[in-house]
Amino acid sequence: NAGVTQTPKFRILKIGQSMTLQCAQDMNHNYMYWYRQDPGMGLKLIYYSVGAGITDKGEVPNGYNVSRSTTEDFPLRLELAAPSQTSVYFCASTSGEKLLFGSGTQLSVL
Amino acid sequence: AQKITQTQPGMFVQEKEAVTLDCTYDTSDPSYGLFWYKQPSSGEMIFLIYQGSYDQQNATEGRYSLNFQKARKSANLVISASQLGDSAMYFCAMREGGTGGFKTIFGAGTRLFVKA
């Protein structure tokens, strides 16, 4: 039982590049989330999923895409990276009443 | 619309004293959950305490208690006997909907500094 696993931990992208942030959980949780945290700020919800095949937009979905083909995996796709997407990205799943977070991905777009 | 407000960007407290971190919320959903998370300088998100909208009593977890005032739509976190290790960012969060999921949104956070 590894909890919520995010990869990579750090990444530097050039403007216009694309990448996928990976998130996996082995606890059979239906609900999964992607958040971003800008320096000194709170977490903003990007996308969430209530089960395989079902996703919905959060507070700040522009510039991102998600898919949920399996219960375990919830990847976040950045198609055309922009400097405004420099942030720390957290994936989370629901464990009982609380959110269980991954360790985060620090992304810089230069 | 779902909204969480934390109005204290930073707070100072003397070691061993109690401190209250403020949180107000807005929702039209009668079923919701309120949470507090701690984020130390290492960056991880640590769950502290949960309060359901139908819970009659205020939640407590060790030195943490949640002062839930439903009519005022406030969910303040009280930390008793502060310790140096309590220095961190604290986030209030709210989840609308039933148990186990739906959207959870966060406030802007309060940075707590514990003085020796």
PDB file of C-alpha atoms in Angstrom:
ATOM      1  CA  ASN A   1       0.000   0.000   0.000  1.00  0.00           C
ATOM      2  CA  ALA A   2       2.064   2.935  -1.321  1.00  0.00           C
ATOM      3  CA  GLY A   3      -0.574   5.667  -0.952  1.00  0.00           C
ATOM      4  CA  VAL A   4      -0.670   8.348  -3.653  1.00  0.00           C
ATOM      5  CA  THR A   5       2.387   8.337  -5.900  1.00  0.00           C
ATOM      6  CA  GLN A   6       3.323  11.276  -8.113  1.00  0.00           C
ATOM      7  CA  THR A   7       6.021  11.413 -10.750  1.00  0.00           C
ATOM      8  CA  PRO A   8       8.197  13.253 -11.521  1.00  0.00           C
ATOM      9  CA  LYS A   9       9.125  15.215  -8.390  1.00  0.00           C
ATOM     10  CA  PHE A  10      10.775  18.034 -10.345  1.00  0.00           C
ATOM     11  CA  ARG A  11      10.605  19.131 -13.964  1.00  0.00           C
ATOM     12  CA  ILE A  12      11.712  22.102 -16.025  1.00  0.00           C
ATOM     13  CA  LEU A  13       9.870  22.742 -19.285  1.00  0.00           C
ATOM     14  CA  LYS A  14      10.405  25.197 -22.068  1.00  0.00           C
ATOM     15  CA  ILE A  15       7.500  27.366 -23.185  1.00  0.00           C
ATOM     16  CA  GLY A  16       5.313  25.439 -25.615  1.00  0.00           C
ATOM     17  CA  GLN A  17       6.467  21.993 -24.558  1.00  0.00           C
ATOM     18  CA  SER A  18       4.054  19.319 -23.405  1.00  0.00           C
ATOM     19  CA  MET A  19       4.213  16.858 -20.564  1.00  0.00           C
ATOM     20  CA  THR A  20       2.154  14.519 -18.445  1.00  0.00           C
ATOM     21  CA  LEU A  21       2.218  14.470 -14.668  1.00  0.00           C
ATOM     22  CA  GLN A  22       1.559  10.988 -13.407  1.00  0.00           C
ATOM     23  CA  CYS A  23      -0.548  10.103 -10.380  1.00  0.00           C
ATOM     24  CA  ALA A  24      -1.352   6.634  -9.126  1.00  0.00           C
ATOM     25  CA  GLN A  25      -2.987   5.177  -6.037  1.00  0.00           C
ATOM     26  CA  ASP A  26      -3.289   1.560  -5.007  1.00  0.00           C
ATOM     27  CA  MET A  27      -6.083   1.949  -2.461  1.00  0.00           C
ATOM     28  CA  ASN A  28      -9.007   1.523  -4.882  1.00  0.00           C
ATOM     29  CA  HIS A  29     -10.192   5.070  -4.199  1.00  0.00           C
ATOM     30  CA  ASN A  30     -12.840   6.344  -6.590  1.00  0.00           C
ATOM     31  CA  TYR A  31     -12.296  10.053  -5.997  1.00  0.00           C
ATOM     32  CA  MET A  32      -9.096  11.669  -7.235  1.00  0.00           C
ATOM     33  CA  TYR A  33      -8.020  15.301  -7.607  1.00  0.00           C
ATOM     34  CA  TRP A  34      -5.383  17.548  -9.117  1.00  0.00           C
ATOM     35  CA  TYR A  35      -4.436  20.788  -7.385  1.00  0.00           C
ATOM     36  CA  ARG A  36      -1.869  23.461  -8.089  1.00  0.00           C
ATOM     37  CA  GLN A  37      -0.202  25.615  -5.463  1.00  0.00           C
ATOM     38  CA  ASP A  38       1.500  28.821  -6.495  1.00  0.00           C
ATOM     39  CA  PRO A  39       4.222  30.197  -4.170  1.00  0.00           C
ATOM     40  CA  GLY A  40       2.775  31.452  -0.881  1.00  0.00           C
ATOM     41  CA  MET A  41      -0.770  30.644  -1.955  1.00  0.00           C
ATOM     42  CA  GLY A  42      -3.459  28.095  -1.263  1.00  0.00           C
ATOM     43  CA  LEU A  43      -4.369  25.095  -3.381  1.00  0.00           C
ATOM     44  CA  LYS A  44      -6.521  25.554  -6.447  1.00  0.00           C
ATOM     45  CA  LEU A  45      -8.503  22.627  -7.858  1.00  0.00           C
ATOM     46  CA  ILE A  46      -7.692  21.894 -11.501  1.00  0.00           C
ATOM     47  CA  TYR A  47      -9.689  18.736 -12.256  1.00  0.00           C
ATOM     48  CA  TYR A  48     -11.250  15.931 -10.294  1.00  0.00           C
ATOM     49  CA  SER A  49     -12.658  12.499 -10.982  1.00  0.00           C
ATOM     50  CA  VAL A  50     -15.342  10.511  -9.195  1.00  0.00           C
ATOM     51  CA  GLY A  51     -14.464   7.229 -10.878  1.00  0.00           C
ATOM     52  CA  ALA A  52     -12.987   5.603 -13.950  1.00  0.00           C
ATOM     53  CA  GLY A  53     -14.239   7.321 -17.089  1.00  0.00           C
ATOM     54  CA  ILE A  54     -15.643  10.337 -15.231  1.00  0.00           C
ATOM     55  CA  THR A  55     -13.842  13.665 -14.877  1.00  0.00           C
ATOM     56  CA  ASP A  56     -14.925  17.230 -14.226  1.00  0.00           C
ATOM     57  CA  LYS A  57     -13.422  20.691 -14.164  1.00  0.00           C
ATOM     58  CA  GLY A  58     -12.361  22.411 -10.984  1.00  0.00           C
ATOM     59  CA  GLU A  59     -11.547  26.066 -10.348  1.00  0.00           C
ATOM     60  CA  VAL A  60      -8.635  26.505 -12.794  1.00  0.00           C
ATOM     61  CA  PRO A  61      -8.882  23.919 -15.631  1.00  0.00           C
ATOM     62  CA  ASN A  62      -7.620  26.042 -18.540  1.00  0.00           C
ATOM     63  CA  GLY A  63      -4.419  24.738 -20.098  1.00  0.00           C
ATOM     64  CA  TYR A  64      -4.821  21.233 -18.657  1.00  0.00           C
ATOM     65  CA  ASN A  65      -6.423  17.948 -19.600  1.00  0.00           C
ATOM     66  CA  VAL A  66      -7.045  14.771 -17.646  1.00  0.00           C
ATOM     67  CA  SER A  67      -8.162  11.230 -18.267  1.00  0.00           C
ATOM     68  CA  ARG A  68      -9.222   8.418 -15.955  1.00  0.00           C
ATOM     69  CA  SER A  69      -9.136   5.115 -17.802  1.00  0.00           C
ATOM     70  CA  THR A  70      -8.536   3.081 -14.631  1.00  0.00           C
ATOM     71  CA  THR A  71      -9.344   3.522 -10.958  1.00  0.00           C
ATOM     72  CA  GLU A  72      -5.635   3.590 -10.124  1.00  0.00           C
ATOM     73  CA  ASP A  73      -4.313   6.272 -12.487  1.00  0.00           C
ATOM     74  CA  PHE A  74      -5.208   9.928 -12.982  1.00  0.00           C
ATOM     75  CA  PRO A  75      -2.662  11.661 -15.253  1.00  0.00           C
ATOM     76  CA  LEU A  76      -2.624  15.431 -15.813  1.00  0.00           C
ATOM     77  CA  ARG A  77      -1.605  16.679 -19.264  1.00  0.00           C
ATOM     78  CA  LEU A  78      -0.117  20.080 -20.089  1.00  0.00           C
ATOM     79  CA  GLU A  79      -0.288  20.578 -23.852  1.00  0.00           C
ATOM     80  CA  LEU A  80       1.424  23.934 -24.431  1.00  0.00           C
ATOM     81  CA  ALA A  81       3.327  24.894 -21.318  1.00  0.00           C
ATOM     82  CA  ALA A  82       3.250  28.565 -20.305  1.00  0.00           C
ATOM     83  CA  PRO A  83       5.178  30.424 -17.566  1.00  0.00           C
ATOM     84  CA  SER A  84       1.875  30.887 -15.698  1.00  0.00           C
ATOM     85  CA  GLN A  85       1.826  27.118 -15.156  1.00  0.00           C
ATOM     86  CA  THR A  86       4.944  27.259 -12.988  1.00  0.00           C
ATOM     87  CA  SER A  87       3.666  25.801  -9.745  1.00  0.00           C
ATOM     88  CA  VAL A  88       3.676  22.837  -7.419  1.00  0.00           C
ATOM     89  CA  TYR A  89       1.131  20.223  -8.445  1.00  0.00           C
ATOM     90  CA  PHE A  90      -0.504  17.917  -5.958  1.00  0.00           C
ATOM     91  CA  CYS A  91      -2.537  14.836  -6.685  1.00  0.00           C
ATOM     92  CA  ALA A  92      -4.896  13.522  -4.029  1.00  0.00           C
ATOM     93  CA  SER A  93      -7.456  10.815  -3.434  1.00  0.00           C
ATOM     94  CA  THR A  94     -10.235  10.522  -0.878  1.00  0.00           C
ATOM     95  CA  SER A  95      -9.543   8.252   2.062  1.00  0.00           C
ATOM     96  CA  GLY A  96     -12.597   8.111   4.276  1.00  0.00           C
ATOM     97  CA  GLU A  97     -13.433  11.705   5.087  1.00  0.00           C
ATOM     98  CA  LYS A  98     -10.061  13.195   4.248  1.00  0.00           C
ATOM     99  CA  LEU A  99      -7.879  13.866   1.232  1.00  0.00           C
ATOM    100  CA  LEU A 100      -4.681  11.877   1.037  1.00  0.00           C
ATOM    101  CA  PHE A 101      -2.021  13.806  -0.886  1.00  0.00           C
ATOM    102  CA  GLY A 102       0.921  12.795  -2.973  1.00  0.00           C
ATOM    103  CA  SER A 103       4.288  14.437  -2.348  1.00  0.00           C
ATOM    104  CA  GLY A 104       3.883  16.931  -5.193  1.00  0.00           C
ATOM    105  CA  THR A 105       5.560  17.809  -8.492  1.00  0.00           C
ATOM    106  CA  GLN A 106       7.484  21.057  -8.723  1.00  0.00           C
ATOM    107  CA  LEU A 107       7.177  22.343 -12.293  1.00  0.00           C
ATOM    108  CA  SER A 108       8.996  25.321 -13.766  1.00  0.00           C
ATOM    109  CA  VAL A 109       8.195  26.649 -17.237  1.00  0.00           C
ATOM    110  CA  LEU A 110      10.944  28.856 -18.641  1.00  0.00           C
TER     111      LEU A 110
ATOM    112  CA  ALA B   1     -21.119  29.149  -4.858  1.00  0.00           C
ATOM    113  CA  GLN B   2     -18.607  27.300  -2.745  1.00  0.00           C
ATOM    114  CA  LYS B   3     -16.142  29.631  -1.025  1.00  0.00           C
ATOM    115  CA  ILE B   4     -13.563  29.464   1.766  1.00  0.00           C
ATOM    116  CA  THR B   5     -12.014  32.554   3.373  1.00  0.00           C
ATOM    117  CA  GLN B   6      -9.002  32.789   5.666  1.00  0.00           C
ATOM    118  CA  THR B   7      -8.385  36.417   6.586  1.00  0.00           C
ATOM    119  CA  GLN B   8      -5.171  36.040   8.603  1.00  0.00           C
ATOM    120  CA  PRO B   9      -2.124  35.845   6.321  1.00  0.00           C
ATOM    121  CA  GLY B  10       0.184  35.402   9.318  1.00  0.00           C
ATOM    122  CA  MET B  11      -0.110  34.778  13.046  1.00  0.00           C
ATOM    123  CA  PHE B  12       2.385  34.761  15.903  1.00  0.00           C
ATOM    124  CA  VAL B  13       1.937  32.770  19.110  1.00  0.00           C
ATOM    125  CA  GLN B  14       4.138  32.188  22.118  1.00  0.00           C
ATOM    126  CA  GLU B  15       5.171  28.614  22.758  1.00  0.00           C
ATOM    127  CA  LYS B  16       2.768  26.791  25.112  1.00  0.00           C
ATOM    128  CA  GLU B  17      -0.050  29.268  24.488  1.00  0.00           C
ATOM    129  CA  ALA B  18      -3.256  28.586  22.549  1.00  0.00           C
ATOM    130  CA  VAL B  19      -3.978  30.107  19.149  1.00  0.00           C
ATOM    131  CA  THR B  20      -7.095  30.371  16.976  1.00  0.00           C
ATOM    132  CA  LEU B  21      -6.921  30.399  13.191  1.00  0.00           C
ATOM    133  CA  ASP B  22     -10.008  31.808  11.503  1.00  0.00           C
ATOM    134  CA  CYS B  23     -11.973  30.280   8.652  1.00  0.00           C
ATOM    135  CA  THR B  24     -15.322  31.257   7.195  1.00  0.00           C
ATOM    136  CA  TYR B  25     -17.134  29.447   4.417  1.00  0.00           C
ATOM    137  CA  ASP B  26     -20.093  29.807   2.109  1.00  0.00           C
ATOM    138  CA  THR B  27     -22.178  27.082   0.549  1.00  0.00           C
ATOM    139  CA  SER B  28     -25.790  26.419  -0.360  1.00  0.00           C
ATOM    140  CA  ASP B  29     -25.406  22.660   0.092  1.00  0.00           C
ATOM    141  CA  PRO B  30     -26.800  21.434   3.441  1.00  0.00           C
ATOM    142  CA  SER B  31     -24.326  18.539   3.407  1.00  0.00           C
ATOM    143  CA  TYR B  32     -20.681  19.506   3.545  1.00  0.00           C
ATOM    144  CA  GLY B  33     -17.440  18.801   5.334  1.00  0.00           C
ATOM    145  CA  LEU B  34     -14.848  21.149   6.745  1.00  0.00           C
ATOM    146  CA  PHE B  35     -11.178  20.321   7.105  1.00  0.00           C
ATOM    147  CA  TRP B  36      -7.904  21.741   8.321  1.00  0.00           C
ATOM    148  CA  TYR B  37      -4.563  20.798   6.836  1.00  0.00           C
ATOM    149  CA  LYS B  38      -1.038  21.662   7.916  1.00  0.00           C
ATOM    150  CA  GLN B  39       1.756  22.285   5.440  1.00  0.00           C
ATOM    151  CA  PRO B  40       5.231  22.460   7.014  1.00  0.00           C
ATOM    152  CA  SER B  41       8.193  23.894   5.145  1.00  0.00           C
ATOM    153  CA  SER B  42       8.838  20.433   3.671  1.00  0.00           C
ATOM    154  CA  GLY B  43       5.740  20.961   1.528  1.00  0.00           C
ATOM    155  CA  GLU B  44       3.672  17.899   2.422  1.00  0.00           C
ATOM    156  CA  MET B  45      -0.029  18.258   3.208  1.00  0.00           C
ATOM    157  CA  ILE B  46      -0.983  16.819   6.593  1.00  0.00           C
ATOM    158  CA  PHE B  47      -4.620  16.244   7.561  1.00  0.00           C
ATOM    159  CA  LEU B  48      -5.442  17.618  11.013  1.00  0.00           C
ATOM    160  CA  ILE B  49      -9.167  17.547  11.681  1.00  0.00           C
ATOM    161  CA  TYR B  50     -12.602  17.092  10.081  1.00  0.00           C
ATOM    162  CA  GLN B  51     -16.077  18.419  10.904  1.00  0.00           C
ATOM    163  CA  GLY B  52     -19.240  17.291   9.149  1.00  0.00           C
ATOM    164  CA  SER B  53     -22.093  19.736   8.682  1.00  0.00           C
ATOM    165  CA  TYR B  54     -24.484  17.497  10.607  1.00  0.00           C
ATOM    166  CA  ASP B  55     -22.099  16.791  13.484  1.00  0.00           C
ATOM    167  CA  GLN B  56     -23.562  18.117  16.717  1.00  0.00           C
ATOM    168  CA  GLN B  57     -20.302  18.371  18.620  1.00  0.00           C
ATOM    169  CA  ASN B  58     -17.128  20.186  17.739  1.00  0.00           C
ATOM    170  CA  ALA B  59     -14.381  17.910  16.435  1.00  0.00           C
ATOM    171  CA  THR B  60     -11.241  17.372  18.484  1.00  0.00           C
ATOM    172  CA  GLU B  61      -7.970  15.603  17.638  1.00  0.00           C
ATOM    173  CA  GLY B  62      -5.373  15.809  20.375  1.00  0.00           C
ATOM    174  CA  ARG B  63      -4.261  19.454  20.663  1.00  0.00           C
ATOM    175  CA  TYR B  64      -6.466  20.463  17.734  1.00  0.00           C
ATOM    176  CA  SER B  65     -10.119  21.406  18.003  1.00  0.00           C
ATOM    177  CA  LEU B  66     -12.484  22.856  15.464  1.00  0.00           C
ATOM    178  CA  ASN B  67     -14.820  25.586  16.697  1.00  0.00           C
ATOM    179  CA  PHE B  68     -17.798  25.010  14.407  1.00  0.00           C
ATOM    180  CA  GLN B  69     -20.410  27.781  14.398  1.00  0.00           C
ATOM    181  CA  LYS B  70     -22.883  26.786  11.722  1.00  0.00           C
ATOM    182  CA  ALA B  71     -25.070  29.888  11.829  1.00  0.00           C
ATOM    183  CA  ARG B  72     -22.016  32.099  11.405  1.00  0.00           C
ATOM    184  CA  LYS B  73     -20.528  29.758   8.799  1.00  0.00           C
ATOM    185  CA  SER B  74     -17.240  29.667  10.617  1.00  0.00           C
ATOM    186  CA  ALA B  75     -14.883  26.771  11.316  1.00  0.00           C
ATOM    187  CA  ASN B  76     -11.977  28.100  13.331  1.00  0.00           C
ATOM    188  CA  LEU B  77      -9.032  25.895  14.286  1.00  0.00           C
ATOM    189  CA  VAL B  78      -7.836  26.070  17.868  1.00  0.00           C
ATOM    190  CA  ILE B  79      -4.364  24.773  18.672  1.00  0.00           C
ATOM    191  CA  SER B  80      -3.752  24.390  22.373  1.00  0.00           C
ATOM    192  CA  ALA B  81      -0.301  24.428  24.024  1.00  0.00           C
ATOM    193  CA  SER B  82       1.549  25.519  20.883  1.00  0.00           C
ATOM    194  CA  GLN B  83       4.855  23.861  20.082  1.00  0.00           C
ATOM    195  CA  LEU B  84       7.739  25.054  17.932  1.00  0.00           C
ATOM    196  CA  GLY B  85       6.896  22.278  15.468  1.00  0.00           C
ATOM    197  CA  ASP B  86       3.487  23.865  14.897  1.00  0.00           C
ATOM    198  CA  SER B  87       5.137  26.609  12.826  1.00  0.00           C
ATOM    199  CA  ALA B  88       3.696  25.991   9.347  1.00  0.00           C
ATOM    200  CA  MET B  89       1.029  27.018   6.850  1.00  0.00           C
ATOM    201  CA  TYR B  90      -2.510  26.037   7.812  1.00  0.00           C
ATOM    202  CA  PHE B  91      -5.265  25.609   5.272  1.00  0.00           C
ATOM    203  CA  CYS B  92      -8.994  25.429   5.817  1.00  0.00           C
ATOM    204  CA  ALA B  93     -10.919  23.410   3.240  1.00  0.00           C
ATOM    205  CA  MET B  94     -14.518  22.539   2.420  1.00  0.00           C
ATOM    206  CA  ARG B  95     -16.090  19.665   0.556  1.00  0.00           C
ATOM    207  CA  GLU B  96     -19.641  19.908  -0.721  1.00  0.00           C
ATOM    208  CA  GLY B  97     -21.753  16.839  -1.174  1.00  0.00           C
ATOM    209  CA  GLY B  98     -21.944  13.469   0.464  1.00  0.00           C
ATOM    210  CA  THR B  99     -19.333  11.339   2.127  1.00  0.00           C
ATOM    211  CA  GLY B 100     -16.233  10.392   0.221  1.00  0.00           C
ATOM    212  CA  GLY B 101     -15.809  12.876  -2.548  1.00  0.00           C
ATOM    213  CA  PHE B 102     -17.021  15.748  -4.665  1.00  0.00           C
ATOM    214  CA  LYS B 103     -15.117  18.969  -4.920  1.00  0.00           C
ATOM    215  CA  THR B 104     -12.879  20.061  -2.075  1.00  0.00           C
ATOM    216  CA  ILE B 105     -11.640  23.635  -2.195  1.00  0.00           C
ATOM    217  CA  PHE B 106      -9.070  25.389  -0.029  1.00  0.00           C
ATOM    218  CA  GLY B 107      -8.609  28.779   1.538  1.00  0.00           C
ATOM    219  CA  ALA B 108      -5.532  30.945   0.974  1.00  0.00           C
ATOM    220  CA  GLY B 109      -3.924  29.773   4.196  1.00  0.00           C
ATOM    221  CA  THR B 110      -2.519  31.249   7.404  1.00  0.00           C
ATOM    222  CA  ARG B 111       1.165  31.081   8.234  1.00  0.00           C
ATOM    223  CA  LEU B 112       1.682  30.386  11.933  1.00  0.00           C
ATOM    224  CA  PHE B 113       4.902  31.327  13.675  1.00  0.00           C
ATOM    225  CA  VAL B 114       5.515  29.863  17.143  1.00  0.00           C
ATOM    226  CA  LYS B 115       7.986  31.866  19.241  1.00  0.00           C
ATOM    227  CA  ALA B 116      10.199  30.278  21.881  1.00  0.00           C
TER     228      ALA B 116
END
